[in-house]
Coordinates of C-alpha atoms in Angstrom, one line a residue:
Chain A
M1 CA 130.6 56.5 125.2
S2 CA 128.2 58.9 126.9
N3 CA 126.7 57.5 130.1
H4 CA 123.1 57.9 128.9
L5 CA 123.7 55.7 125.8
S6 CA 124.5 52.8 128.0
D7 CA 121.9 53.8 130.6
P8 CA 118.8 55.6 129.2
L9 CA 117.8 56.6 132.8
A10 CA 120.9 58.8 133.0
H11 CA 119.7 60.9 130.1
A12 CA 119.3 64.6 131.0
E13 CA 115.6 64.7 130.1
V14 CA 114.9 61.8 132.5
Q15 CA 117.0 63.4 135.2
Q16 CA 115.2 66.8 134.9
A17 CA 112.1 65.3 136.6
R18 CA 111.5 66.9 140.0
V19 CA 108.7 66.2 142.5
G20 CA 108.7 69.8 143.9
R21 CA 108.6 71.5 140.5
Y22 CA 105.6 69.4 139.4
F23 CA 103.7 70.1 142.5
V24 CA 104.4 73.8 142.2
A25 CA 103.2 73.7 138.6
F26 CA 100.0 71.9 139.6
F27 CA 99.2 74.3 142.5
S28 CA 100.0 77.4 140.6
S29 CA 97.9 76.4 137.6
S30 CA 95.0 75.3 139.8
I31 CA 95.1 78.5 141.8
L32 CA 95.2 80.7 138.7
M33 CA 92.3 78.9 137.2
L34 CA 90.4 79.1 140.4
L35 CA 91.0 82.9 140.4
A36 CA 89.8 83.1 136.9
F37 CA 86.6 81.3 137.9
V38 CA 86.1 83.6 140.8
V39 CA 86.5 86.7 138.6
S40 CA 84.0 85.2 136.1
Q41 CA 81.4 84.7 138.9
Q42 CA 81.7 88.2 140.3
Q43 CA 80.5 89.9 137.0
K44 CA 81.9 93.3 138.2
L45 CA 84.0 94.0 135.2
S46 CA 83.1 95.3 131.7
Y47 CA 83.6 92.8 129.0
V48 CA 86.9 94.3 127.8
Q49 CA 88.2 94.4 131.4
F50 CA 87.0 90.8 131.9
A51 CA 88.7 89.6 128.8
E52 CA 92.0 91.4 129.8
A53 CA 91.9 89.9 133.3
L54 CA 91.3 86.4 132.0
G55 CA 94.0 86.8 129.3
A56 CA 96.5 87.8 132.0
L57 CA 95.6 84.9 134.2
L58 CA 95.8 82.5 131.2
L59 CA 99.2 83.9 130.3
F60 CA 100.6 83.4 133.8
T61 CA 99.2 79.8 133.8
L62 CA 100.8 79.0 130.5
I63 CA 104.1 80.5 131.5
S64 CA 104.1 78.5 134.7
Q65 CA 103.3 75.3 132.9
A66 CA 106.0 75.9 130.3
A67 CA 108.7 76.5 133.0
L68 CA 107.6 74.0 135.6
F69 CA 105.7 71.2 133.8
F70 CA 107.7 71.2 130.5
G71 CA 110.8 72.4 132.2
L72 CA 111.7 74.8 129.4
N73 CA 114.7 76.9 130.0
L74 CA 117.9 78.0 128.2
S75 CA 120.0 75.0 129.2
R76 CA 121.8 73.0 126.6
E77 CA 119.2 70.3 126.7
Q78 CA 116.1 72.5 126.4
I79 CA 117.2 75.6 124.5
W80 CA 115.9 74.5 121.1
K81 CA 112.5 73.5 122.5
S82 CA 112.4 77.0 124.1
V83 CA 113.4 78.7 120.9
S84 CA 110.9 76.8 118.7
L85 CA 108.1 77.6 121.1
A86 CA 109.1 81.3 121.1
L87 CA 108.9 81.2 117.3
V88 CA 105.5 79.5 117.2
V89 CA 103.7 81.7 119.8
P90 CA 103.5 84.7 117.4
L91 CA 102.0 82.4 114.8
F92 CA 99.4 81.3 117.3
I93 CA 98.5 84.8 118.3
V94 CA 98.4 86.1 114.7
T95 CA 96.2 83.2 113.6
I96 CA 93.6 84.0 116.1
G97 CA 94.0 87.8 116.3
F98 CA 94.0 88.4 112.6
T99 CA 90.9 86.3 112.1
V100 CA 89.1 88.1 114.8
V101 CA 90.0 91.5 113.4
V102 CA 89.1 90.6 109.9
F103 CA 85.7 89.1 110.7
A104 CA 84.8 91.9 113.2
S105 CA 85.3 94.3 110.3
L106 CA 83.4 92.1 107.9
Y107 CA 80.4 91.6 110.3
A108 CA 80.2 95.3 111.0
R109 CA 79.9 96.0 107.3
T110 CA 77.7 93.1 106.2
M111 CA 75.4 92.0 109.1
I112 CA 72.3 93.8 110.2
P113 CA 72.4 94.3 114.0
T114 CA 69.7 92.5 115.9
D115 CA 68.5 92.5 119.5
A116 CA 70.2 89.1 119.8
M117 CA 73.6 90.8 119.6
S118 CA 73.1 92.4 123.0
M119 CA 72.5 89.0 124.6
Q120 CA 76.1 88.2 124.8
P121 CA 79.2 90.3 124.0
T122 CA 81.9 88.4 122.1
L123 CA 85.4 89.2 120.8
L124 CA 84.0 90.2 117.5
Q125 CA 82.2 93.1 119.1
Chain B
M1 CA 168.6 68.1 107.4
A2 CA 165.3 67.3 105.8
T3 CA 162.5 66.0 108.0
N4 CA 160.0 63.5 106.6
I5 CA 156.4 64.0 107.7
A6 CA 153.8 61.7 106.4
A7 CA 151.2 63.5 104.4
G8 CA 148.0 64.0 106.5
A9 CA 149.5 62.8 109.7
D10 CA 148.2 65.8 111.5
T11 CA 144.8 65.6 109.8
R12 CA 141.8 65.1 112.1
L13 CA 139.0 63.3 110.3
W14 CA 136.5 63.9 113.1
N15 CA 136.2 65.8 116.3
A16 CA 136.8 63.3 119.1
E17 CA 135.0 65.6 121.6
A18 CA 131.9 66.0 119.4
D19 CA 128.6 64.9 120.7
E20 CA 127.5 61.4 119.9
H21 CA 124.1 60.9 118.3
D22 CA 121.5 61.2 121.0
P23 CA 118.5 59.1 119.9
I24 CA 116.3 60.1 123.0
S25 CA 116.9 63.9 122.4
A26 CA 116.3 63.5 118.7
R27 CA 113.0 61.8 119.4
T28 CA 111.8 64.2 122.0
F29 CA 112.7 67.2 119.9
G30 CA 110.9 65.7 116.8
F31 CA 107.8 65.1 118.9
W32 CA 108.0 68.6 120.4
L33 CA 107.8 70.0 116.8
Y34 CA 104.7 67.8 116.2
L35 CA 103.1 69.3 119.3
L36 CA 103.8 72.8 118.1
S37 CA 102.1 72.0 114.8
D38 CA 99.2 70.5 116.8
A39 CA 99.0 73.8 118.7
L40 CA 98.5 75.6 115.4
I41 CA 95.6 73.2 114.6
F42 CA 94.1 74.4 117.9
A43 CA 94.9 78.0 116.9
G44 CA 92.7 77.4 113.8
L45 CA 89.9 76.0 115.9
F46 CA 90.1 78.9 118.4
A47 CA 90.0 81.4 115.4
S48 CA 87.0 79.6 114.0
Y49 CA 85.3 79.6 117.4
A50 CA 85.9 83.4 117.6
V51 CA 84.2 83.9 114.3
L52 CA 81.2 81.6 115.0
D53 CA 80.7 82.6 118.7
N54 CA 78.1 85.2 117.7
S55 CA 74.4 85.4 117.8
F56 CA 74.3 85.5 113.9
N57 CA 75.7 82.0 113.9
A58 CA 73.4 80.7 116.7
A59 CA 70.6 80.3 114.2
G60 CA 68.0 80.8 116.9
G61 CA 69.7 78.2 119.1
P62 CA 71.6 78.6 122.3
I63 CA 74.7 80.9 122.7
A64 CA 77.7 80.1 124.8
A65 CA 76.4 81.6 128.0
Q66 CA 73.4 79.3 127.9
I67 CA 75.3 76.0 127.5
V68 CA 78.6 76.3 129.3
H69 CA 79.0 75.4 133.0
P70 CA 82.0 77.2 134.4
L71 CA 82.0 75.2 137.7
E72 CA 81.9 71.8 136.0
G73 CA 84.7 73.2 133.7
L74 CA 86.7 74.1 136.8
I75 CA 86.3 70.5 138.1
Q76 CA 87.5 69.2 134.7
T77 CA 90.5 71.6 135.0
F78 CA 91.5 70.2 138.3
A79 CA 91.1 66.7 137.0
V80 CA 93.3 67.2 133.9
L81 CA 95.9 69.1 136.0
G82 CA 95.8 66.2 138.5
S83 CA 96.2 63.7 135.7
V84 CA 99.2 65.6 134.4
L85 CA 100.7 65.8 137.9
S86 CA 100.3 62.0 138.3
Y87 CA 101.9 61.2 135.0
S88 CA 104.8 63.7 135.7
L89 CA 105.3 62.0 139.1
A90 CA 105.5 58.7 137.1
T91 CA 108.5 60.1 135.3
V92 CA 110.1 60.9 138.6
A93 CA 109.7 57.3 139.5
M94 CA 111.3 56.4 136.2
K95 CA 114.3 58.5 137.1
K96 CA 114.7 56.3 140.2
G97 CA 114.2 53.1 138.1
S98 CA 110.9 52.2 139.8
R99 CA 108.6 50.2 137.5
T100 CA 106.0 50.1 140.2
G101 CA 106.1 53.9 140.7
V102 CA 105.7 54.4 137.0
I103 CA 102.8 52.1 136.7
H104 CA 101.0 53.7 139.7
G105 CA 101.6 57.1 138.3
I106 CA 100.2 56.2 134.9
L107 CA 97.2 54.5 136.5
G108 CA 96.4 57.6 138.5
A109 CA 96.7 59.7 135.3
I110 CA 94.2 57.4 133.5
V111 CA 91.7 57.5 136.4
L112 CA 91.7 61.3 136.6
S113 CA 91.6 61.7 132.8
G114 CA 88.6 59.3 132.9
V115 CA 86.9 61.7 135.3
F116 CA 87.7 64.6 132.9
L117 CA 86.3 62.8 129.9
G118 CA 83.2 61.6 131.8
I119 CA 82.2 65.1 132.8
G120 CA 82.8 66.4 129.2
A121 CA 80.9 63.5 127.6
H122 CA 78.0 64.0 130.0
D123 CA 77.7 67.7 129.0
L124 CA 77.9 67.0 125.3
L125 CA 75.5 64.1 125.3
G126 CA 73.1 66.2 127.4
L127 CA 73.2 69.0 124.7
I128 CA 72.5 66.5 121.9
A129 CA 69.7 64.9 123.9
Q130 CA 67.9 68.3 124.1
G131 CA 68.3 69.0 120.4
D132 CA 71.3 71.2 120.6
G133 CA 73.8 69.0 118.8
P134 CA 76.6 70.1 116.5
D135 CA 74.1 70.2 113.5
R136 CA 71.9 72.8 115.3
S137 CA 74.0 75.9 114.4
G138 CA 77.3 77.1 113.3
F139 CA 78.2 78.1 116.8
L140 CA 77.3 74.6 118.2
S141 CA 79.3 73.0 115.3
I142 CA 82.5 74.8 116.4
F143 CA 81.8 74.3 120.1
F144 CA 81.5 70.5 119.6
T145 CA 84.5 70.4 117.3
L146 CA 86.7 72.3 119.7
I147 CA 85.7 70.2 122.8
V148 CA 85.8 66.9 121.0
S149 CA 89.2 67.6 119.3
H150 CA 90.7 68.0 122.8
G151 CA 88.8 65.0 124.1
L152 CA 90.1 62.8 121.3
H153 CA 93.6 63.9 122.1
M154 CA 92.9 62.8 125.7
V155 CA 91.5 59.4 124.5
F156 CA 94.6 58.7 122.4
G157 CA 96.8 59.7 125.3
I158 CA 95.0 57.1 127.5
L159 CA 95.5 54.5 124.8
W160 CA 99.1 55.4 124.7
M161 CA 99.4 55.1 128.5
L162 CA 97.8 51.6 128.3
V163 CA 100.4 50.5 125.8
M164 CA 103.2 52.0 128.0
L165 CA 101.9 50.1 131.0
V166 CA 102.4 46.8 129.1
Q167 CA 105.8 47.8 127.8
V168 CA 107.1 49.0 131.2
A169 CA 105.9 45.8 132.8
R170 CA 107.4 43.6 130.1
T171 CA 110.6 45.2 129.0
G172 CA 111.5 47.7 131.7
F173 CA 113.4 50.9 130.9
N174 CA 115.3 50.4 127.7
Q175 CA 116.1 53.3 125.3
D176 CA 112.9 52.9 123.3
V177 CA 110.6 52.7 126.3
V178 CA 112.3 55.7 128.0
G179 CA 112.0 57.7 124.8
R180 CA 108.3 56.9 124.5
L181 CA 107.6 57.7 128.2
L182 CA 109.3 61.1 127.8
N183 CA 107.3 61.9 124.6
L184 CA 104.1 60.9 126.4
R185 CA 105.0 63.3 129.2
L186 CA 105.3 66.1 126.7
F187 CA 102.0 65.0 125.1
W188 CA 100.1 64.8 128.4
Q189 CA 101.4 68.2 129.7
F190 CA 100.5 69.7 126.3
Q191 CA 96.9 68.6 126.9
A192 CA 96.7 70.6 130.2
S193 CA 98.0 73.7 128.4
V194 CA 95.4 73.3 125.6
W195 CA 92.6 72.7 128.2
V196 CA 93.3 75.8 130.2
C197 CA 93.0 77.8 127.0
V198 CA 89.7 76.1 126.2
Y199 CA 88.4 76.6 129.8
V200 CA 89.2 80.3 129.8
Y201 CA 88.2 81.0 126.2
V202 CA 85.0 78.9 126.0
Y203 CA 83.8 78.3 129.5
L204 CA 84.7 81.6 131.2
L205 CA 84.7 84.2 128.5
G206 CA 81.8 82.5 126.8
G207 CA 79.9 82.5 130.1
Y208 CA 80.0 86.3 130.4
N209 CA 76.5 87.9 130.2

């Protein structure tokens, strides 16, 4: 009988908990979000550059959380969680990206531009 | 000389070295698949937000840059990350078999998530009080829907933690309780991942002007 069946605390997912890894995850996510906040306050970048910078910081934050908080890796215990996540991420991106592209095109063809459009750039523009 | 060998004597009906059924892994993987489907619900909300985050859909009301507060959002970010850290440390205490450590970690997570929800509720109630509620415009509808959807996840997470406090105190670390604590860890860490997306997408990108 496997050890973890008699003692649930011996299970690999319980044993993967690490103090150091969680603290690194917390500080890396916090610093990256603080950096994103600082970039947003400087207002030196064009909207596209700003969106790209924030996207990169968000990507690093999510990767650090996946690896350090969730503990995803290619080990025997975690590989199927990692694989299923890798399969869902493209769906996530396509859902948002395809909607933005379609509606940006639709708005450009059907909406009359107004002064209000210059008030705030958005992904659709 | 003929040798008599009983039919099937060398037949193996099962692999003695095969893995036994692992109820905890089965539970956490099933819950992980639920979280991925939940992520796609948020993908739908983010896509809707991208469509409605436009002056056409403001209906003369405020746009994102006029209602979001990036600094308050940053404080919320630290609160939710701190809450996730506290719960994650509770699972380190579980590894050591410490009920007290688990209870303290969960209580810390509840307090910090209360701070997070308090700031968020204050913001949303303030908008409603000044007439900019979810019925004001298409943009405000999706803004409220997105923020409240995440907030409701946090509320249910807190309720789950309260249940686990009772179970840990009463029954200790049996297989069922350990499985639930591990699933709650996944759920709570997932909330932090969703929130950083909301913060960057709504509070920072939306605050650009």
